[in-house]
CSV table of C-alpha atoms in Angstrom, one decimal:
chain,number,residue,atom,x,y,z
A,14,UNK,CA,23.1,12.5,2.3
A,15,UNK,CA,19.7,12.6,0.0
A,16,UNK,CA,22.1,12.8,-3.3
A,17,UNK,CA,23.9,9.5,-2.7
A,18,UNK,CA,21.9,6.8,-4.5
A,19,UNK,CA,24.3,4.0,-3.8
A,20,UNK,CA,26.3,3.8,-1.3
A,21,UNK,CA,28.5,0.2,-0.4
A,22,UNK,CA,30.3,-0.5,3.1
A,23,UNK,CA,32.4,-3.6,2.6
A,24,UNK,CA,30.6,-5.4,0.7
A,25,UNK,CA,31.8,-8.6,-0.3
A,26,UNK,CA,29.4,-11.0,-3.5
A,27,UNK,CA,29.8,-14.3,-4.4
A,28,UNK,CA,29.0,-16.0,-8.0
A,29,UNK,CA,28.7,-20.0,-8.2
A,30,UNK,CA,30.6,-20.1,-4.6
A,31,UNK,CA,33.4,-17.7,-5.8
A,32,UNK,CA,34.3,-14.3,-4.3
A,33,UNK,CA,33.8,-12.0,-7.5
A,34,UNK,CA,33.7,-8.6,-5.5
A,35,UNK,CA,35.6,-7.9,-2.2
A,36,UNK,CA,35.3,-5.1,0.2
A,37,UNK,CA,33.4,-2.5,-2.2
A,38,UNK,CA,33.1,0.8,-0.5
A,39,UNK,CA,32.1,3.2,-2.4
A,40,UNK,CA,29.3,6.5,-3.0
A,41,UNK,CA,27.8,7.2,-6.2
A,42,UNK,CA,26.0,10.6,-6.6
A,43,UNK,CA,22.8,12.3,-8.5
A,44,UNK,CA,24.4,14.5,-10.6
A,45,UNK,CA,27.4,12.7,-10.9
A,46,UNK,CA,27.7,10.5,-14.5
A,47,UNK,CA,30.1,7.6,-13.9
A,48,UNK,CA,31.8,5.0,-16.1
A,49,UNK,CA,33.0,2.2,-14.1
A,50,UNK,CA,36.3,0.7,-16.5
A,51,UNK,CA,37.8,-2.7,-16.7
A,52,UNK,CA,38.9,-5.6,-18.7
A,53,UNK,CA,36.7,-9.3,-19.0
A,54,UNK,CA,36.6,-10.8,-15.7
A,55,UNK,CA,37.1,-7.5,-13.6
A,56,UNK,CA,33.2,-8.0,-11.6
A,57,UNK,CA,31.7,-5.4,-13.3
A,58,UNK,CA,28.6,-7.1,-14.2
A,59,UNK,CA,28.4,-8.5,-11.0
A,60,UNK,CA,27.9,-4.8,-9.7
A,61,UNK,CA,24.8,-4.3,-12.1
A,62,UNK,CA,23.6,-7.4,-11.2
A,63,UNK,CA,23.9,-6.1,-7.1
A,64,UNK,CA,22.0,-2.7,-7.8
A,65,UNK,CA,19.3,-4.7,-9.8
A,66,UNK,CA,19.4,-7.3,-6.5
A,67,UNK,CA,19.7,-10.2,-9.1
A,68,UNK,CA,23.1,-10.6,-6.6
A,69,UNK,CA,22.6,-10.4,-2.7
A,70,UNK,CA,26.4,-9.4,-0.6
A,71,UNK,CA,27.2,-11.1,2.1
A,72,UNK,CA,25.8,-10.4,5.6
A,73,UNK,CA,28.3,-9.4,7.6
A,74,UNK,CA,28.2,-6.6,11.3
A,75,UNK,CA,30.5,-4.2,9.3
A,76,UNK,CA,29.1,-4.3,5.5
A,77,UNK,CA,25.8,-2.5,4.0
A,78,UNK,CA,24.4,-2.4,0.4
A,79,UNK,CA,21.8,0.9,0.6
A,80,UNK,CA,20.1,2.3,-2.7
A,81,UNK,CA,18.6,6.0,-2.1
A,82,UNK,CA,19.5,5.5,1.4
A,83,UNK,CA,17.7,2.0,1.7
A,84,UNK,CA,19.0,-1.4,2.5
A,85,UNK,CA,15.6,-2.7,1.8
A,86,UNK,CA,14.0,-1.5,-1.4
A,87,UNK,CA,10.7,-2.7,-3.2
A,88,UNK,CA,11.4,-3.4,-6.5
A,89,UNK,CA,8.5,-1.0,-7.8
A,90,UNK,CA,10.5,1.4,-6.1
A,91,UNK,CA,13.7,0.6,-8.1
A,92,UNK,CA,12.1,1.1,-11.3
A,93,UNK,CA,11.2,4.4,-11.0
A,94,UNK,CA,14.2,5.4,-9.4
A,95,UNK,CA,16.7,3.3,-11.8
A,96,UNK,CA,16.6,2.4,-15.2
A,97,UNK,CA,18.4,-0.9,-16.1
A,98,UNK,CA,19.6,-2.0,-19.5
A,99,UNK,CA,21.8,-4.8,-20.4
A,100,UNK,CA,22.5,-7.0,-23.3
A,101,UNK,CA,21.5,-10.5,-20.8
A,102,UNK,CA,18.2,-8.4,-20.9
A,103,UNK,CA,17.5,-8.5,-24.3
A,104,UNK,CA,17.6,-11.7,-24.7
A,105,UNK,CA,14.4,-12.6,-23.1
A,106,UNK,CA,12.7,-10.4,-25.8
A,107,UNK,CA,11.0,-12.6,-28.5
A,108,UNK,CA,11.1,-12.1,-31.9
A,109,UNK,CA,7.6,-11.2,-32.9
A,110,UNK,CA,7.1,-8.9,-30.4
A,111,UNK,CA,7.3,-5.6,-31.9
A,112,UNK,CA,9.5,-2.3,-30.4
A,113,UNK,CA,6.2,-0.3,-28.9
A,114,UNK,CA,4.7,-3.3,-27.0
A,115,UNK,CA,8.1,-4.1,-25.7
A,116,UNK,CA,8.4,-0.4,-24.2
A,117,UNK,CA,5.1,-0.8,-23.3
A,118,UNK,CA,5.8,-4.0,-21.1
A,119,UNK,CA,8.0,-1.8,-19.2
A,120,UNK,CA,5.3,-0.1,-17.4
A,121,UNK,CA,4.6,-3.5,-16.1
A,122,UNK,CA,8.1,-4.8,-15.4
A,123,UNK,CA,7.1,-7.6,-18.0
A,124,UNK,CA,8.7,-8.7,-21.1
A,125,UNK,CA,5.2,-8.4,-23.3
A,126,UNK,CA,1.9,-7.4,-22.5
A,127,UNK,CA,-0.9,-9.6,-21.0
A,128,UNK,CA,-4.3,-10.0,-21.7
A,129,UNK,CA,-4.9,-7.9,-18.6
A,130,UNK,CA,-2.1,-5.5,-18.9
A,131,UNK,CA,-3.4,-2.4,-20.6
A,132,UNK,CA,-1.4,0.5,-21.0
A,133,UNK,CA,-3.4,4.2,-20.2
A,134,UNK,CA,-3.5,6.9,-22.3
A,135,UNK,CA,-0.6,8.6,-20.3
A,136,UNK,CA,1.9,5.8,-20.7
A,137,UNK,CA,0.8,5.4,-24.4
A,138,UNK,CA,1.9,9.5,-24.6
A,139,UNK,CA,5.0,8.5,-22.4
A,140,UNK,CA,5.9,5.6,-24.5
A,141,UNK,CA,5.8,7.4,-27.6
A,142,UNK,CA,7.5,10.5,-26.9
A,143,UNK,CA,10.5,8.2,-25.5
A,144,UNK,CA,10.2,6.3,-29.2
A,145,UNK,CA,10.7,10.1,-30.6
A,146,UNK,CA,13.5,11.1,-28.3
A,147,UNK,CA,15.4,8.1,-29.4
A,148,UNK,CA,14.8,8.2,-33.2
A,149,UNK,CA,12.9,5.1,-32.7
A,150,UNK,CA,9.4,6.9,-33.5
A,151,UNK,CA,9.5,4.9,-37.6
A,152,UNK,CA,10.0,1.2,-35.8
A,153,UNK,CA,7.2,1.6,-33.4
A,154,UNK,CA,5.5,-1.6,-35.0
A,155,UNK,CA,8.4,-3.6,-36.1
A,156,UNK,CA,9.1,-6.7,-34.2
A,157,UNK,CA,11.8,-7.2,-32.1
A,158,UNK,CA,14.3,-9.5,-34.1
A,159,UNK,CA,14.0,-7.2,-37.9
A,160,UNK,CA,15.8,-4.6,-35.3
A,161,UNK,CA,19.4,-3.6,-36.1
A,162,UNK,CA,21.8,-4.5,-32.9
A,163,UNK,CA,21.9,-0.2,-32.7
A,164,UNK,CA,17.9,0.0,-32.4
A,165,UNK,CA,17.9,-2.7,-29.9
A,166,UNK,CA,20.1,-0.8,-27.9
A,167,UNK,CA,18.4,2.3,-27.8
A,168,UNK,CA,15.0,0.4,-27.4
A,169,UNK,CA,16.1,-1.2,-24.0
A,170,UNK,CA,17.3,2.2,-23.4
A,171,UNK,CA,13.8,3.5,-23.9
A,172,UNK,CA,12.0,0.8,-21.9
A,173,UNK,CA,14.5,1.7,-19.0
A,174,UNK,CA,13.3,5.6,-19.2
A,175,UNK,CA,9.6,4.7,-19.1
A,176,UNK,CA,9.0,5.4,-15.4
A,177,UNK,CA,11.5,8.8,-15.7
A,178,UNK,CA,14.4,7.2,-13.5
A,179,UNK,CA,16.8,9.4,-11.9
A,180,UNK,CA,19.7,7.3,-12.8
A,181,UNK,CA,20.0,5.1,-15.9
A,182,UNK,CA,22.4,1.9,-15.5
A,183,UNK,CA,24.1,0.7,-19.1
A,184,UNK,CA,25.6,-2.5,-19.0
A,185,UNK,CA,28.3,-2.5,-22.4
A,186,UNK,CA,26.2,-0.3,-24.1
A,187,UNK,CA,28.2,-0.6,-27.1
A,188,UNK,CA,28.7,-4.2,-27.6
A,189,UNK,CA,28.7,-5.7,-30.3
A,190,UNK,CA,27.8,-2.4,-32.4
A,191,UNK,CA,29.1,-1.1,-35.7
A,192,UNK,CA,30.9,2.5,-35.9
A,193,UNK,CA,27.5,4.4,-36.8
A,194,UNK,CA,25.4,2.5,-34.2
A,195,UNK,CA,27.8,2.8,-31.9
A,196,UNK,CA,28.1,6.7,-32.4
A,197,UNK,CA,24.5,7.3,-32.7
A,198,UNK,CA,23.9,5.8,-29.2
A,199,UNK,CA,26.6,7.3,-27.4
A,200,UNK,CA,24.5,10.9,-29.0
A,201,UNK,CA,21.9,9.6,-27.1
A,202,UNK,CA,24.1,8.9,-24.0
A,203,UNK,CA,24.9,12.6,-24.2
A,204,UNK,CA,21.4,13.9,-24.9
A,205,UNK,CA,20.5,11.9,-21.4
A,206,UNK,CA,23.3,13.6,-19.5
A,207,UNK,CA,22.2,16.7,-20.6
A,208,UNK,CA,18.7,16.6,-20.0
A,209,UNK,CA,19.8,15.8,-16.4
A,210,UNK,CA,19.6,11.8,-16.0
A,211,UNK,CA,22.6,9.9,-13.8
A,212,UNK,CA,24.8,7.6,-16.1
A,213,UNK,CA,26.5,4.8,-14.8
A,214,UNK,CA,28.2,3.1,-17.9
A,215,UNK,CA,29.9,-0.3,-17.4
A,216,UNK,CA,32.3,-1.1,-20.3
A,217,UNK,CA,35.7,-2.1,-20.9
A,218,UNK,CA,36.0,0.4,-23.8
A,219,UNK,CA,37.8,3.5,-23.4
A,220,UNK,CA,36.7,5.2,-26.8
A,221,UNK,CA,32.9,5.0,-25.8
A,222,UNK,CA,33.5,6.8,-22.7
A,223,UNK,CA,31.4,10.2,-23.5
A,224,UNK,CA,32.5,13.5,-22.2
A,225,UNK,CA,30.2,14.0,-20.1
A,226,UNK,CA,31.8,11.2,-17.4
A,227,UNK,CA,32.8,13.4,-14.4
A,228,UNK,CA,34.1,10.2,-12.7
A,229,UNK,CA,35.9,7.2,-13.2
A,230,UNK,CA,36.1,4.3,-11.5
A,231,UNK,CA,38.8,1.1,-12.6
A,232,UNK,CA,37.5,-2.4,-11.2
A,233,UNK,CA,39.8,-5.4,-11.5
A,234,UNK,CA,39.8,-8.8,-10.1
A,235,UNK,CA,36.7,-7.9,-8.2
A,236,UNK,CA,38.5,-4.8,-6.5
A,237,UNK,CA,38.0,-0.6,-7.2
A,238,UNK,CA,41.8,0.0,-7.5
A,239,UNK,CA,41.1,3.8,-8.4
A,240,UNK,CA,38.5,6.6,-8.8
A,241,UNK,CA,39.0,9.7,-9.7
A,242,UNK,CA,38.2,12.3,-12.9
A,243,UNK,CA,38.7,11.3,-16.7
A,244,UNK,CA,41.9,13.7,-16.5
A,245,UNK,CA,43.2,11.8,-13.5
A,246,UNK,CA,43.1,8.1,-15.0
A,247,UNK,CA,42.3,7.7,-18.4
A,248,UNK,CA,46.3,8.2,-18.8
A,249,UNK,CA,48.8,5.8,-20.8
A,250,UNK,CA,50.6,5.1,-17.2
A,251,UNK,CA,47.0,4.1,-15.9
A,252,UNK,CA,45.3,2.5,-18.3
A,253,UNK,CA,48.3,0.2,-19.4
A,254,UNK,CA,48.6,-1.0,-15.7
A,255,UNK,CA,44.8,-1.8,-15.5
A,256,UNK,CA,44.6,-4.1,-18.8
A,257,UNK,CA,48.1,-5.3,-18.5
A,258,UNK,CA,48.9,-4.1,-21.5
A,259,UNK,CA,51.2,-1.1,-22.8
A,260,UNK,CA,48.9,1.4,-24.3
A,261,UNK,CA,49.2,5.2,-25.6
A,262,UNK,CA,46.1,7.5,-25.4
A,263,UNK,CA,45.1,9.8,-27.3
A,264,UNK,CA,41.9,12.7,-26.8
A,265,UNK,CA,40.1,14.7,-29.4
A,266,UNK,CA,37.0,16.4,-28.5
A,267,UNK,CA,36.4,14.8,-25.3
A,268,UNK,CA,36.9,11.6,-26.0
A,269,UNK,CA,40.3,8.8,-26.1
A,270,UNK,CA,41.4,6.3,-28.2
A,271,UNK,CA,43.9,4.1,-27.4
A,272,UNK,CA,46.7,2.7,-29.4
A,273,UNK,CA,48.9,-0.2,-28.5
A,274,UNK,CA,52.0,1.4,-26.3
């Protein structure tokens, strides 16, 4: 089916010799916002890190790893059809380098410009308008480390949107992030949804989960061990099974909070 942009046949991954995900099968759809839950440990990352093919599965006869319907991918082609951020990836940002050039390097899957990289008028226009869309338009010339851990954030989410993926990929978006950062970019997390992008939101935060999820996935000890919609599982029951840990939820607006049980 052309909406299915990953799809995963028991696929097993290893990670300095050790199994971290076993027998993933699973579909994700366009159109279809998803936030894959679960605590330190589970393998989530190690899922970003197979769509980015930073992490190869395992050959076997009965397993495939396909993106848009393709076991084999060129990795120009994965930029403009997914958008990747993560907090490993801003960590290869230096200092001095300031927000628009680092936006800018996106264009050319780099981490700053080169003498022989020169953006063209239509990726300057692109570049800005993204700065705009994320109320990032007034750091334009800052460099990189003056940034607040919020405007990072939304800056690697801007450098993921320059080629106008069909599915942006957030790592922990919220790490790390005080309450009005962390607010402000799950605003933009909405915004995306709403303009029609694909979420997939790795986290093991059940209050940053936006309304807009229409799926849910729990991961643990390298395993899905349940999908289904925010109704189904983000339920005291549920959610105190997957973190081991009695917990009480409660919803306003959308969203959950959870309390110790």
């Amino acid at each position: 089916m052309n909406d299915i942009w990953f799809d995963a046949n028991h696929v097993e991954a290893l990670l300095g010799g050790r199994a971290v995900i076993h027998d993933l099968s699973l579909k994700l759809k366009l159109g279809e916002s998803t936030t894959l839950l679960g605590p330190n440990g589970a393998g989530k990352s190690t899922l970003v890190n197979l769509i980015n093919r930073s992490v190869y599965p395992l050959v076997k006869p009965s397993s495939h790893l396909k993106l848009f319907g393709k076991s084999t991918i060129n990795i120009w082609q994965l930029r403009s059809s997914i958008g990747i951020a993560t907090s490993e990836l801003e960590h290869r940002f230096l200092p001095h380098i300031c927000a628009k050039e680092l936006i800018l390097s996106g264009f050319f899957g780099a981490t700053r410009l080169g003498r022989d990289q020169n953006p063209n008028q239509s990726q300057l226009a692109k570049s800005q308008s993204i700065m705009e869309q994320l109320d990032l338009g007034a750091f334009a010339e800052t460099p990189f480390g003056q940034l607040s851990d919020g405007q990072r954030r939304r800056l690697m989410i801007a450098r993921a949107l320059v080629h106008s993926p069909k599915v942006l990929v957030l790592d922990e978006p919220c790490r790390a992030l005080d309450l009005k950062a962390c607010h402000q970019l799950l605003a933009t997390m909405r915004d995306l949804c709403n303009q029609g992008t694909t979420l997939l939101v790795i986290t093991h935060r059940i209050d940053t989960i936006i309304p807009e999820m229409s799926r849910i996935l729990f991961i643990k000890e390298g395993r899905i061990c349940d999908d289904g919609t925010p109704t189904q599982l983000l339920l005291d029951s549920k959610l105190s099974n997957l973190f081991k840990t009695p917990l009480r939820v409660l919803e306003h607006k959308g969203y959950r909070q959870v309390l110790p049980g």
